[in-house]
PDB file of C-alpha atoms and ligand atoms in Angstrom:
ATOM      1  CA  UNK A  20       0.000   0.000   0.000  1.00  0.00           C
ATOM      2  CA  UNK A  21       1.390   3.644  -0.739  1.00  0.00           C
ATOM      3  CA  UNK A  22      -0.245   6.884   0.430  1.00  0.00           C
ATOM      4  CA  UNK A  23       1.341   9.192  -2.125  1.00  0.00           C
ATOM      5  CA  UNK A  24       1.150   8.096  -5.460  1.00  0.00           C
ATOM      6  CA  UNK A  25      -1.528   9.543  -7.657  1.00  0.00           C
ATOM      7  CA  UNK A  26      -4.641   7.839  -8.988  1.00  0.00           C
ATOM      8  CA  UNK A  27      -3.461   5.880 -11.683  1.00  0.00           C
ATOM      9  CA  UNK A  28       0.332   6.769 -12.046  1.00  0.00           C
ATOM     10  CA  UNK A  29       2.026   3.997 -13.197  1.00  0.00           C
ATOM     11  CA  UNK A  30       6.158   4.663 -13.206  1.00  0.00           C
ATOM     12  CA  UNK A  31       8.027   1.704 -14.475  1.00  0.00           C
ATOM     13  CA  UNK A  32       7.540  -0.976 -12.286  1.00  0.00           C
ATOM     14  CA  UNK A  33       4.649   0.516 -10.087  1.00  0.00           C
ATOM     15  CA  UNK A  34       1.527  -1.136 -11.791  1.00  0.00           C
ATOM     16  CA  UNK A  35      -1.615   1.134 -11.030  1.00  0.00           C
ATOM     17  CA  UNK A  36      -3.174  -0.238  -7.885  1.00  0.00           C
ATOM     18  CA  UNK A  37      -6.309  -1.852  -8.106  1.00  0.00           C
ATOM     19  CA  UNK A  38      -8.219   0.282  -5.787  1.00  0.00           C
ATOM     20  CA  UNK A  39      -7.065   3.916  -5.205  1.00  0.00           C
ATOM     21  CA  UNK A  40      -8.760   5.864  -2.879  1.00  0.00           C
ATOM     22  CA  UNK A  41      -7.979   9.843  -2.700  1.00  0.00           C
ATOM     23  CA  UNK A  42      -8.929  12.155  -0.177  1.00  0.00           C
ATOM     24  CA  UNK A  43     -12.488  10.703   0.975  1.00  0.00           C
ATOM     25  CA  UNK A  44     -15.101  12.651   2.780  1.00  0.00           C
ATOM     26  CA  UNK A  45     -18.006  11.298   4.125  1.00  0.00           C
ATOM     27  CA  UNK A  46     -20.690  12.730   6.273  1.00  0.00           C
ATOM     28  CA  UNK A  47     -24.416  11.383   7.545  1.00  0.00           C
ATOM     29  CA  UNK A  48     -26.314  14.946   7.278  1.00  0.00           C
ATOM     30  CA  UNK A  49     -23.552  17.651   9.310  1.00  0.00           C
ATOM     31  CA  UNK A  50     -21.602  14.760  11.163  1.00  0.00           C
ATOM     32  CA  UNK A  51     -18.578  14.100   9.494  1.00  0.00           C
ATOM     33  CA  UNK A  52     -17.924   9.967   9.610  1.00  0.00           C
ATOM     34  CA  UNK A  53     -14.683  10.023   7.152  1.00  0.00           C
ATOM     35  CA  UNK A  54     -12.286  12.859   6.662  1.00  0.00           C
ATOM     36  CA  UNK A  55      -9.211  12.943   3.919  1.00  0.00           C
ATOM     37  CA  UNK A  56      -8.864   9.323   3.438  1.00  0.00           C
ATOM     38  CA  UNK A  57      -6.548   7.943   1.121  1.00  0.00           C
ATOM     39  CA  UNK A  58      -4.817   4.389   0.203  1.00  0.00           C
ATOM     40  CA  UNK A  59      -3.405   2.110  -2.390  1.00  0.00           C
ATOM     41  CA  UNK A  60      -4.772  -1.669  -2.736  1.00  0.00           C
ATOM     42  CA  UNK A  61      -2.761  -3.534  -5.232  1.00  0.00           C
ATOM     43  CA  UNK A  62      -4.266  -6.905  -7.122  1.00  0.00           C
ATOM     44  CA  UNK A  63      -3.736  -9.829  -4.695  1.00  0.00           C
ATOM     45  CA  UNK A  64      -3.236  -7.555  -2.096  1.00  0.00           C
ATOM     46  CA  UNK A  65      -5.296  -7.952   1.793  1.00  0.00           C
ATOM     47  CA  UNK A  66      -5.036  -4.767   4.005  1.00  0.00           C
ATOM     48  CA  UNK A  67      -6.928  -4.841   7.369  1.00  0.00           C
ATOM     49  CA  UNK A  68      -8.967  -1.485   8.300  1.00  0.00           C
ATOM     50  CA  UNK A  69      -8.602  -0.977  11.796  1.00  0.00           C
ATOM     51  CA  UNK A  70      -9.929   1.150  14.375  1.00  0.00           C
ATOM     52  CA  UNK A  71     -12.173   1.673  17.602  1.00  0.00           C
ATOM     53  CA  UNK A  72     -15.760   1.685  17.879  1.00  0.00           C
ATOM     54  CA  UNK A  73     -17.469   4.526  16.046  1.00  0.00           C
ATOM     55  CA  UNK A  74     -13.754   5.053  14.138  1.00  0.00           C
ATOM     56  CA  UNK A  75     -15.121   5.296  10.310  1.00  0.00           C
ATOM     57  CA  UNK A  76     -14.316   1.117   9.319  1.00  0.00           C
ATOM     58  CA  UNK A  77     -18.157   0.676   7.854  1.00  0.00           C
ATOM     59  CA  UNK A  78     -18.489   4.124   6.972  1.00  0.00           C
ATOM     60  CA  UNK A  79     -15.789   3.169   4.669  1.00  0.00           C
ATOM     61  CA  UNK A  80     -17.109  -0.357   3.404  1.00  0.00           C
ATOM     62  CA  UNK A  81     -20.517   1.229   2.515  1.00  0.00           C
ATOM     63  CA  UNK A  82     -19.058   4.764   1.014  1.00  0.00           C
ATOM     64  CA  UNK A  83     -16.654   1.949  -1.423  1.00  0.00           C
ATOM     65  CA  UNK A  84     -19.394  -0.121  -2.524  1.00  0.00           C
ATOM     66  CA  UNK A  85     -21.331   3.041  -2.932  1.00  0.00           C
ATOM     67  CA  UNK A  86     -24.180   2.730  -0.267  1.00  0.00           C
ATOM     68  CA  UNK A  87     -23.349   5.544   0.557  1.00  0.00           C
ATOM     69  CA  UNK A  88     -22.596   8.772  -0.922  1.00  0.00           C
ATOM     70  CA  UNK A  89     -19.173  10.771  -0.704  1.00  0.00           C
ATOM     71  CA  UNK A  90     -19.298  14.361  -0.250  1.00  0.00           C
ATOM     72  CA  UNK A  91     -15.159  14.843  -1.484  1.00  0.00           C
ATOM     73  CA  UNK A  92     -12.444  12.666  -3.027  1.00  0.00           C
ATOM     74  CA  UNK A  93     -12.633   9.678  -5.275  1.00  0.00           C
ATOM     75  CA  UNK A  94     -12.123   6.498  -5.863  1.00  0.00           C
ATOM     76  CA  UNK A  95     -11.052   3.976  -8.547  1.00  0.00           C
ATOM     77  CA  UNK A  96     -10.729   0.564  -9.992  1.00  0.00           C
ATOM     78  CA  UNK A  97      -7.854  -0.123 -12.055  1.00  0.00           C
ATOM     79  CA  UNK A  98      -7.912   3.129 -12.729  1.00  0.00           C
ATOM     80  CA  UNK A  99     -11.834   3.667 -13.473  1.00  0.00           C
ATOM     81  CA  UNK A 100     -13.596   6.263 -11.864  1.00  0.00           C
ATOM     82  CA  UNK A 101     -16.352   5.151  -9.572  1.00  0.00           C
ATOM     83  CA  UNK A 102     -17.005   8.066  -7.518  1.00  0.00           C
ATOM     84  CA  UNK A 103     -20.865   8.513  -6.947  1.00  0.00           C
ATOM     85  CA  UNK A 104     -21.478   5.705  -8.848  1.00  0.00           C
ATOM     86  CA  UNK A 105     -24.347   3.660  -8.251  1.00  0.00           C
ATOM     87  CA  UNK A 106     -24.203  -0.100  -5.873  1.00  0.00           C
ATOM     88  CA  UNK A 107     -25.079  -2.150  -9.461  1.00  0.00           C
ATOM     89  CA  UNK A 108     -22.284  -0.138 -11.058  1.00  0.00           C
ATOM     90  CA  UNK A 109     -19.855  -0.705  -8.137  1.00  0.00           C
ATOM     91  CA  UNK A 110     -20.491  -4.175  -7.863  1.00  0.00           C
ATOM     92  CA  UNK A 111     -20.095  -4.642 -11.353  1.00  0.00           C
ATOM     93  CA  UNK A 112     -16.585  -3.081 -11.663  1.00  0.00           C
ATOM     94  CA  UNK A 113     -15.236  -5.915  -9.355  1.00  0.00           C
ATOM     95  CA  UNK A 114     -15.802  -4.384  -5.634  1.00  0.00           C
ATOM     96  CA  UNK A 115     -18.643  -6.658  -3.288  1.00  0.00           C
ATOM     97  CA  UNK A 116     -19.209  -5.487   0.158  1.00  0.00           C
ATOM     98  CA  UNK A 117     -20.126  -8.331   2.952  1.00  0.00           C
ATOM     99  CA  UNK A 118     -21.492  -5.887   4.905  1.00  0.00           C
ATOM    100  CA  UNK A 119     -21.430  -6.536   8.906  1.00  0.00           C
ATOM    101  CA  UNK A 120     -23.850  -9.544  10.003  1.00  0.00           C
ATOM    102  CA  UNK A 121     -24.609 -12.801   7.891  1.00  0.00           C
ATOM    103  CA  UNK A 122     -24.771 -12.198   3.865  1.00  0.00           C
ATOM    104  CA  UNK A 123     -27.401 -15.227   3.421  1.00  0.00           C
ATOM    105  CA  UNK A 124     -30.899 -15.913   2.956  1.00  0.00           C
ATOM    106  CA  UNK A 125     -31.656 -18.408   5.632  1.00  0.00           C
ATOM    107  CA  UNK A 126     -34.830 -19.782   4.249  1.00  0.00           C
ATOM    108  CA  UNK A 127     -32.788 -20.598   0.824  1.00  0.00           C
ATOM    109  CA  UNK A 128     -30.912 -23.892   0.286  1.00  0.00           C
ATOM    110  CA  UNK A 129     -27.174 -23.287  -0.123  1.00  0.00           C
ATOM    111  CA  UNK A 130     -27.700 -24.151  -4.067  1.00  0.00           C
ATOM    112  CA  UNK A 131     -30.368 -21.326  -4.023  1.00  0.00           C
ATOM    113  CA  UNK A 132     -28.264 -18.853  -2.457  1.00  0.00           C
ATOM    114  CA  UNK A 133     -25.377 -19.644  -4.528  1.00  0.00           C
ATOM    115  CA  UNK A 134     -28.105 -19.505  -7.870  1.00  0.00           C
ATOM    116  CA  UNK A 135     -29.046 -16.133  -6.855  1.00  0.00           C
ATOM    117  CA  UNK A 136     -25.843 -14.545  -6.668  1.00  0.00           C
ATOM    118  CA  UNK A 137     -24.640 -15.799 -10.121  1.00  0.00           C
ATOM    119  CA  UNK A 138     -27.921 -14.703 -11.663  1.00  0.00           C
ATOM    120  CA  UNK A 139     -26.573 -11.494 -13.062  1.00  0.00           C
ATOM    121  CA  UNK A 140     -23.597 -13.568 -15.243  1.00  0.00           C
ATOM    122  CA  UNK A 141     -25.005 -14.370 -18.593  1.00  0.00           C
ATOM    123  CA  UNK A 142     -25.310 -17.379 -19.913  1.00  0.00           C
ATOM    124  CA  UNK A 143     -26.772 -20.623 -18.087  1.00  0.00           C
ATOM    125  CA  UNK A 144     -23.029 -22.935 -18.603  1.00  0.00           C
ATOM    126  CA  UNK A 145     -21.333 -19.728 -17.284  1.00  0.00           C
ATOM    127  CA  UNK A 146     -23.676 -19.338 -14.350  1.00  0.00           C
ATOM    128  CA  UNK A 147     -23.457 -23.522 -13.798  1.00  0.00           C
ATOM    129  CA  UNK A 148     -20.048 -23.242 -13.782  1.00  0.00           C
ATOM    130  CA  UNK A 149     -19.701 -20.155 -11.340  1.00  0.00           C
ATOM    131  CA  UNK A 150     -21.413 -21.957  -9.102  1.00  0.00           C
ATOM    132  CA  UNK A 151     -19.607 -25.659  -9.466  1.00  0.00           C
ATOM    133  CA  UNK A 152     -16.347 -23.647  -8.845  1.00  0.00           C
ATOM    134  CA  UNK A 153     -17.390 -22.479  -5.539  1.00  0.00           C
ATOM    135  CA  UNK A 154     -18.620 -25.511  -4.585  1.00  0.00           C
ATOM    136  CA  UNK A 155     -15.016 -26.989  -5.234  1.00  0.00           C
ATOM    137  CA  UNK A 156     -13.497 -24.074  -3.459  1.00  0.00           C
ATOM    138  CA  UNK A 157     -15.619 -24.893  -0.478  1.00  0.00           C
ATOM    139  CA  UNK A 158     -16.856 -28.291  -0.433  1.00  0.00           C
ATOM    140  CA  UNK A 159     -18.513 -28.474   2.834  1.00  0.00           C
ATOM    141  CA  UNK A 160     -20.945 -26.115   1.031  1.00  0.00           C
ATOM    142  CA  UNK A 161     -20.977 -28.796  -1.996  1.00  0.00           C
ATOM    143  CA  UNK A 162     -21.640 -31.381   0.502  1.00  0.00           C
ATOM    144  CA  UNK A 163     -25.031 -29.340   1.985  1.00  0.00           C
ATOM    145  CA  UNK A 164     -25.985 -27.759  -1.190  1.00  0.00           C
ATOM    146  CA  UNK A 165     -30.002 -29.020  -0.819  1.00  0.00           C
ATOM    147  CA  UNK A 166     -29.572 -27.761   2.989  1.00  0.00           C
ATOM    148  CA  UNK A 167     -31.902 -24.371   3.981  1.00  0.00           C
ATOM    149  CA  UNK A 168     -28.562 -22.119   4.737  1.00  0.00           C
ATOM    150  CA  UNK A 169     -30.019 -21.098   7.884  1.00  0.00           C
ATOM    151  CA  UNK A 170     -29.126 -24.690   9.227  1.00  0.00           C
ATOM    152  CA  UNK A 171     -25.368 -23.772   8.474  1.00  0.00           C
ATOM    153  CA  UNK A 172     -23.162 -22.987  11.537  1.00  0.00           C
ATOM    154  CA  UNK A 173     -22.214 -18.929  12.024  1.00  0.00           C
ATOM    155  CA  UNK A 174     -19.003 -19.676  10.274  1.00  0.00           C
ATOM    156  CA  UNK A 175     -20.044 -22.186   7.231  1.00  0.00           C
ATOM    157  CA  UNK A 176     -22.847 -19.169   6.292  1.00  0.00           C
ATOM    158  CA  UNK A 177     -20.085 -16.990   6.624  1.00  0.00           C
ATOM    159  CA  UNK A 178     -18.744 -18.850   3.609  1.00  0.00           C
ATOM    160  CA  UNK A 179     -21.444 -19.336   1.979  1.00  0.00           C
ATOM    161  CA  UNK A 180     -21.703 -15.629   1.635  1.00  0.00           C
ATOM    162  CA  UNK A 181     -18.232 -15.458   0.763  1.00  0.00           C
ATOM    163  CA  UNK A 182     -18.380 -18.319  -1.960  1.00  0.00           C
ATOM    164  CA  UNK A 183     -21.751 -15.890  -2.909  1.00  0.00           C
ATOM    165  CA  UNK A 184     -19.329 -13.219  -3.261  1.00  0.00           C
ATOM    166  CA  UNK A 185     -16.077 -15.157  -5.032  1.00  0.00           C
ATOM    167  CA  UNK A 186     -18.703 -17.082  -7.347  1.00  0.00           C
ATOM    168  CA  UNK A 187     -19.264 -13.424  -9.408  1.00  0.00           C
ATOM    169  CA  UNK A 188     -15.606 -13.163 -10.075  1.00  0.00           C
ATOM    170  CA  UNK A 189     -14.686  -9.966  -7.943  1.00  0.00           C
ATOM    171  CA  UNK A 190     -11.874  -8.261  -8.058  1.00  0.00           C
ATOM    172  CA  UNK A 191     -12.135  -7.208  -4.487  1.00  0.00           C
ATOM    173  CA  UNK A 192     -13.874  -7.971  -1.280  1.00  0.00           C
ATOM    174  CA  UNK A 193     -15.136  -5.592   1.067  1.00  0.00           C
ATOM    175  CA  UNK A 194     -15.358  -7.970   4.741  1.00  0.00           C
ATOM    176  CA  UNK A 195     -17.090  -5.953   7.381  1.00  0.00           C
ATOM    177  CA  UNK A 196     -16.613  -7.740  10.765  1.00  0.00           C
ATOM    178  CA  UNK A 197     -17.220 -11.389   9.126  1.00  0.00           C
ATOM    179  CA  UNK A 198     -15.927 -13.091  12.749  1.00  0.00           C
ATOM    180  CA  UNK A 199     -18.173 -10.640  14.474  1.00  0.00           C
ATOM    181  CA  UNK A 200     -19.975 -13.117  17.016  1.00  0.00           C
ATOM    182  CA  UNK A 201     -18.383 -16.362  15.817  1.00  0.00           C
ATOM    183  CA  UNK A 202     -17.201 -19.325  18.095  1.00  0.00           C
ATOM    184  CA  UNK A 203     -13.493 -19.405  18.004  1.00  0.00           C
ATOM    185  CA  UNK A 204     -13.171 -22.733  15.988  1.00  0.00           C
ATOM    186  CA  UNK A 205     -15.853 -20.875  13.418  1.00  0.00           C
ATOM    187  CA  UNK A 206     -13.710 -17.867  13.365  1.00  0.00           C
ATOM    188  CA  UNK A 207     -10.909 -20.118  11.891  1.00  0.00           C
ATOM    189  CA  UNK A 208     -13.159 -21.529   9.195  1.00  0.00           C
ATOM    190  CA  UNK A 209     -13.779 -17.873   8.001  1.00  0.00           C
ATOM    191  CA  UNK A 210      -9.650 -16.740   8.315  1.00  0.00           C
ATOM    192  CA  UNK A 211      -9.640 -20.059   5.685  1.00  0.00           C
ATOM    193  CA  UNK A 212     -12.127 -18.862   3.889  1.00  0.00           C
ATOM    194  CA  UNK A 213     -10.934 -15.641   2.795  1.00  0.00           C
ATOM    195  CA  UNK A 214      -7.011 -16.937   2.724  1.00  0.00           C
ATOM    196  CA  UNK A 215      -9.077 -19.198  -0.192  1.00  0.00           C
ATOM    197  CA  UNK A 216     -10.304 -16.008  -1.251  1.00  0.00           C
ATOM    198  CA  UNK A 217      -6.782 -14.443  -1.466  1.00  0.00           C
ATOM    199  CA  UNK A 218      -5.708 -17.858  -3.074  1.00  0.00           C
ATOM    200  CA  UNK A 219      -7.908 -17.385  -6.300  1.00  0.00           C
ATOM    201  CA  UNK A 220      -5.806 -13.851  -6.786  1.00  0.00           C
ATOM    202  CA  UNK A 221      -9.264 -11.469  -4.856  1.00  0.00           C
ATOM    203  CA  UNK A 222      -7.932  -8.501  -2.884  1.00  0.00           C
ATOM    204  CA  UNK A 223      -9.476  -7.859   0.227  1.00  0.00           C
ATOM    205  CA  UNK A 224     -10.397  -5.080   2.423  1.00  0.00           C
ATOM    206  CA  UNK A 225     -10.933  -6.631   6.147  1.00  0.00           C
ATOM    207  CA  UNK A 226     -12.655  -5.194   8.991  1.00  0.00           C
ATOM    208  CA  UNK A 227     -11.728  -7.198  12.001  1.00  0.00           C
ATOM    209  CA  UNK A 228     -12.112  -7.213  15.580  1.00  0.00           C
ATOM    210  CA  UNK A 229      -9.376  -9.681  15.965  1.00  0.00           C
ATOM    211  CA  UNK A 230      -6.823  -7.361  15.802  1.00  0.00           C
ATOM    212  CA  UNK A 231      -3.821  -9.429  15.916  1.00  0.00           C
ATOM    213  CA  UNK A 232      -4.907 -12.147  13.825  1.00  0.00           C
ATOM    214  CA  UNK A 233      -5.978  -9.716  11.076  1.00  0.00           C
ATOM    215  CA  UNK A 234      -2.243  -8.278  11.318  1.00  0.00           C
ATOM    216  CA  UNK A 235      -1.274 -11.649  10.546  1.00  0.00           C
ATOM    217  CA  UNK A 236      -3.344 -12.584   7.928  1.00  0.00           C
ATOM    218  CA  UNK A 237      -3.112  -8.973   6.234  1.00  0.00           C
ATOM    219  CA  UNK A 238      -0.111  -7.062   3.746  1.00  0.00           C
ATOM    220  CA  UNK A 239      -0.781  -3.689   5.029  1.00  0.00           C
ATOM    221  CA  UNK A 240      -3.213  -1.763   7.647  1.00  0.00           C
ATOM    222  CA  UNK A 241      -5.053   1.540   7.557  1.00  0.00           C
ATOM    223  CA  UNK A 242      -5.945   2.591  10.961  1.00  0.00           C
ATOM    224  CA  UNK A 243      -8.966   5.136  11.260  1.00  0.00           C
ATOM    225  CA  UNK A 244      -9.590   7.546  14.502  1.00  0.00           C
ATOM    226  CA  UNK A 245     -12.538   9.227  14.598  1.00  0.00           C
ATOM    227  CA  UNK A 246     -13.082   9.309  10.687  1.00  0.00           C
ATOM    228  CA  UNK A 247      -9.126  10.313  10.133  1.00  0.00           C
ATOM    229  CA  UNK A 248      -6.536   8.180   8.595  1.00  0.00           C
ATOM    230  CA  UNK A 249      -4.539   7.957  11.555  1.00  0.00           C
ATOM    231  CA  UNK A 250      -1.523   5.575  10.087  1.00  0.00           C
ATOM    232  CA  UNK A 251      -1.391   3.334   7.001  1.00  0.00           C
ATOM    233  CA  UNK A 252       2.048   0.771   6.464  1.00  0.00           C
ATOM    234  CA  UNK A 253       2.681  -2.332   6.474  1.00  0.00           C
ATOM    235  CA  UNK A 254       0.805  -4.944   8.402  1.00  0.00           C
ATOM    236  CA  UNK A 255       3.698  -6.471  10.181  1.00  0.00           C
ATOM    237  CA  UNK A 256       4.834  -2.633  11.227  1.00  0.00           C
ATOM    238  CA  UNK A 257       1.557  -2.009  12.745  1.00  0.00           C
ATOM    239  CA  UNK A 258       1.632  -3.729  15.948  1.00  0.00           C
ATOM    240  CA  UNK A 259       2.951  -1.091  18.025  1.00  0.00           C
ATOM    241  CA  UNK A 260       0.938   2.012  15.938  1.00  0.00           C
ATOM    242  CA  UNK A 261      -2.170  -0.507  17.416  1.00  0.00           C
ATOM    243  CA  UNK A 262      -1.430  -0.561  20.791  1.00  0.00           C
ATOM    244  CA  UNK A 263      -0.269   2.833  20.967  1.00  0.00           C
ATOM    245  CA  UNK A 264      -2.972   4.330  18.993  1.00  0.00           C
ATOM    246  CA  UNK A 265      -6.220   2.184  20.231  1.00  0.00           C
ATOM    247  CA  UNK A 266      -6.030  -0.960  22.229  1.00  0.00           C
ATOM    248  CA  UNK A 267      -4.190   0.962  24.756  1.00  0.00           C
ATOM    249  CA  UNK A 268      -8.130   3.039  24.750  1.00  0.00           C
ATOM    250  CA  UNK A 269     -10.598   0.744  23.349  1.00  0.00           C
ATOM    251  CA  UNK A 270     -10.147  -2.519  23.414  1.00  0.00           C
ATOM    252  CA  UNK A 271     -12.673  -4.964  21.621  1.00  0.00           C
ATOM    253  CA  UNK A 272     -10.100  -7.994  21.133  1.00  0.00           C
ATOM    254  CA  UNK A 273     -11.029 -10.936  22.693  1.00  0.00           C
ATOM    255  CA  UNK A 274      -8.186 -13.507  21.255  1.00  0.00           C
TER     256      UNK A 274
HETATM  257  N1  ATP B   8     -26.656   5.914   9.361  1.00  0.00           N
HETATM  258  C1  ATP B   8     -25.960   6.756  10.134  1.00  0.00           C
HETATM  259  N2  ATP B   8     -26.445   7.997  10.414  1.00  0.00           N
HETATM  260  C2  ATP B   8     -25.732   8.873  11.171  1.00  0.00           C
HETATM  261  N3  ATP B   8     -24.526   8.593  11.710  1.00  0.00           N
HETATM  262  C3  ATP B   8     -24.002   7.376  11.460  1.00  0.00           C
HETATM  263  C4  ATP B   8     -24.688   6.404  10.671  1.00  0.00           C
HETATM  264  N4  ATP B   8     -23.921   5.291  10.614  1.00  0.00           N
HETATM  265  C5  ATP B   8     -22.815   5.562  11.326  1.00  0.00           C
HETATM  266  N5  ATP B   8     -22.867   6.805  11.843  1.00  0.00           N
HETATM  267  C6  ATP B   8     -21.818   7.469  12.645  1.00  0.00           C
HETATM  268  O1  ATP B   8     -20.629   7.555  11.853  1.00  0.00           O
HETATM  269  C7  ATP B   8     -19.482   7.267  12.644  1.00  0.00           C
HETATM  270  C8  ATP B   8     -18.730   6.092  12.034  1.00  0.00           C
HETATM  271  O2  ATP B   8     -19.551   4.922  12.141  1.00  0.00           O
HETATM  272  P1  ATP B   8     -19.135   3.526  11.524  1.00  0.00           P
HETATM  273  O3  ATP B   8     -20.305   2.631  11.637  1.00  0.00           O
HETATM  274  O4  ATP B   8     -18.539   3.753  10.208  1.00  0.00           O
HETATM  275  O5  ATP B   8     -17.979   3.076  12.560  1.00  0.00           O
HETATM  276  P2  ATP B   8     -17.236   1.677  12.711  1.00  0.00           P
HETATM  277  O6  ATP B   8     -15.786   1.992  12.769  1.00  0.00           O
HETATM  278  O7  ATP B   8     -17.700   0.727  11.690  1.00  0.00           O
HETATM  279  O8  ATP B   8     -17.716   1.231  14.171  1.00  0.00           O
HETATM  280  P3  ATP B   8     -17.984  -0.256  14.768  1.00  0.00           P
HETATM  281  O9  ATP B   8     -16.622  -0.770  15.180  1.00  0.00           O
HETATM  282  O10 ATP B   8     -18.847   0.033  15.973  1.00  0.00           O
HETATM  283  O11 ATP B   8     -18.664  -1.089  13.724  1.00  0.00           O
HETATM  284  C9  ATP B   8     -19.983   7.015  14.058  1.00  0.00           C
HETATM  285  O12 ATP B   8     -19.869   8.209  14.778  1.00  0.00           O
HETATM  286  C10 ATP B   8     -21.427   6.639  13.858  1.00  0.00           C
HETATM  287  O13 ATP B   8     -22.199   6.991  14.974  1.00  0.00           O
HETATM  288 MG1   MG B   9     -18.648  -1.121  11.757  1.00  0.00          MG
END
């Protein structure tokens, strides 16, 4: 991740990142949620979003995948402009947001959920396909594909909606607080997941409450206070900006 480069410069051997974010505003009515936020994402890449309680993390997640609006800045994929442009738009550029709590329909089979995502890809082989190659990626979902998804443990529908997500071909994922609530063992089964994720060559954008284990999994960190961009570097330099900045304050890790 680099803070300084402009949208879309490309010097030799500095590819254009796959998401570039510049100078972000983003307010509900006169309160100001996001303030002069900018970051690099590069294809492949997984940077963690951390932050306390109220920081700016979904703010973020929603203003990217264009839920809502931004009042300053811009942002772009591979170099395409998607600044105020609409969710459909957004989503089909490459950028799905799992926004925070389960990204299922409960009363759907996993084969139904996994139907309905794919059912904007044209062509019935394509969308067959889409789906057989999640069900390969994760095959305990191929194993329960008849099964009403609201049967799946916290974790495996945590999957499912990623496998939703991975089956339309993204270019990046948005995760807002997937463990959020998860037994530890199921909070595993969704750090596999998205490594899976990472595997097929997705970037992602993580919002974590697992601080430490996000640090781990992640490339590089953007830490928000109070709607600022309070540090961005490295994952594995982060540790200390962390503690320093808000664990020492606000502590929601558990593990
Ligand atoms: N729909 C809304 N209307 C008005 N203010 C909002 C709205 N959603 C969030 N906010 C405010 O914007 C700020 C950022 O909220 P946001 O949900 O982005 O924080 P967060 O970092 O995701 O927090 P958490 O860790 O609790 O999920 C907070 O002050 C919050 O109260
Ligand atoms: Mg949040």
């Amino acid at each position: 991740m680099t803070t300084t480069e402009p949208s879309g410069a490309s010097d030799a051997g500095t590819p254009t990142p796959l998401l570039s974010v510049r100078d972000l505003d983003v307010r509900y009515g006169a309160a100001r949620a996001l303030s002069g936020i900018s970051f690099d994402v590069r294809a492949g890449e997984v940077i963690t979003v951390l932050g306390a309680n109220g920081a700016g993390k979904s703010s973020l997640a929603r203003a990217l995948s264009g839920l809502i609006p931004s009042v300053g800045g811009t942002f772009a994929i591979d170099g395409h402009d998607l600044t105020g442009r609409a969710p459909h738009v957004i989503r089909k550029a490459g950028i799905i947001h799992l926004p925070e709590g389960r990204g299922v329909f409960p009363a759907l089979s996993v084969i139904d959920n996994l139907r309905m995502a794919v059912s904007e890809i044209e062509g019935r082989p394509q969308r067959r396909d889409a789906i057989e190659r999640a069900c390969e990626l994760f095959p305990v979902l191929g194993q329960r594909r008849r099964q009403r998804a609201g049967l799946l443990s916290g974790g495996e529908q945590q999957m499912l909606s990623l496998a939703r997500a991975l089956a339309t071909s993204p270019k990046l994922i948005i995760a807002d607080e997937m463990s959020l609530g998860l037994a530890p063992r199921m909070v595993d089964v969704v750090f596999d997941s998205l490594a899976k994720a990472q595997q097929a060559g997705v970037s992602v954008l993580m919002i974590e409450q697992f601080v430490h284990r996000a640090l781990g999994f992640a490339d590089s960190c953007l830490i928000l206070e109070r709607g600022t961009q309070a540090w961005s570097g490295p994952a594995n330099a982060a540790a200390g900006e962390v503690a320093a900045r808000y664990l020492g304050s606000d502590s929601s890790e558990v593990a």
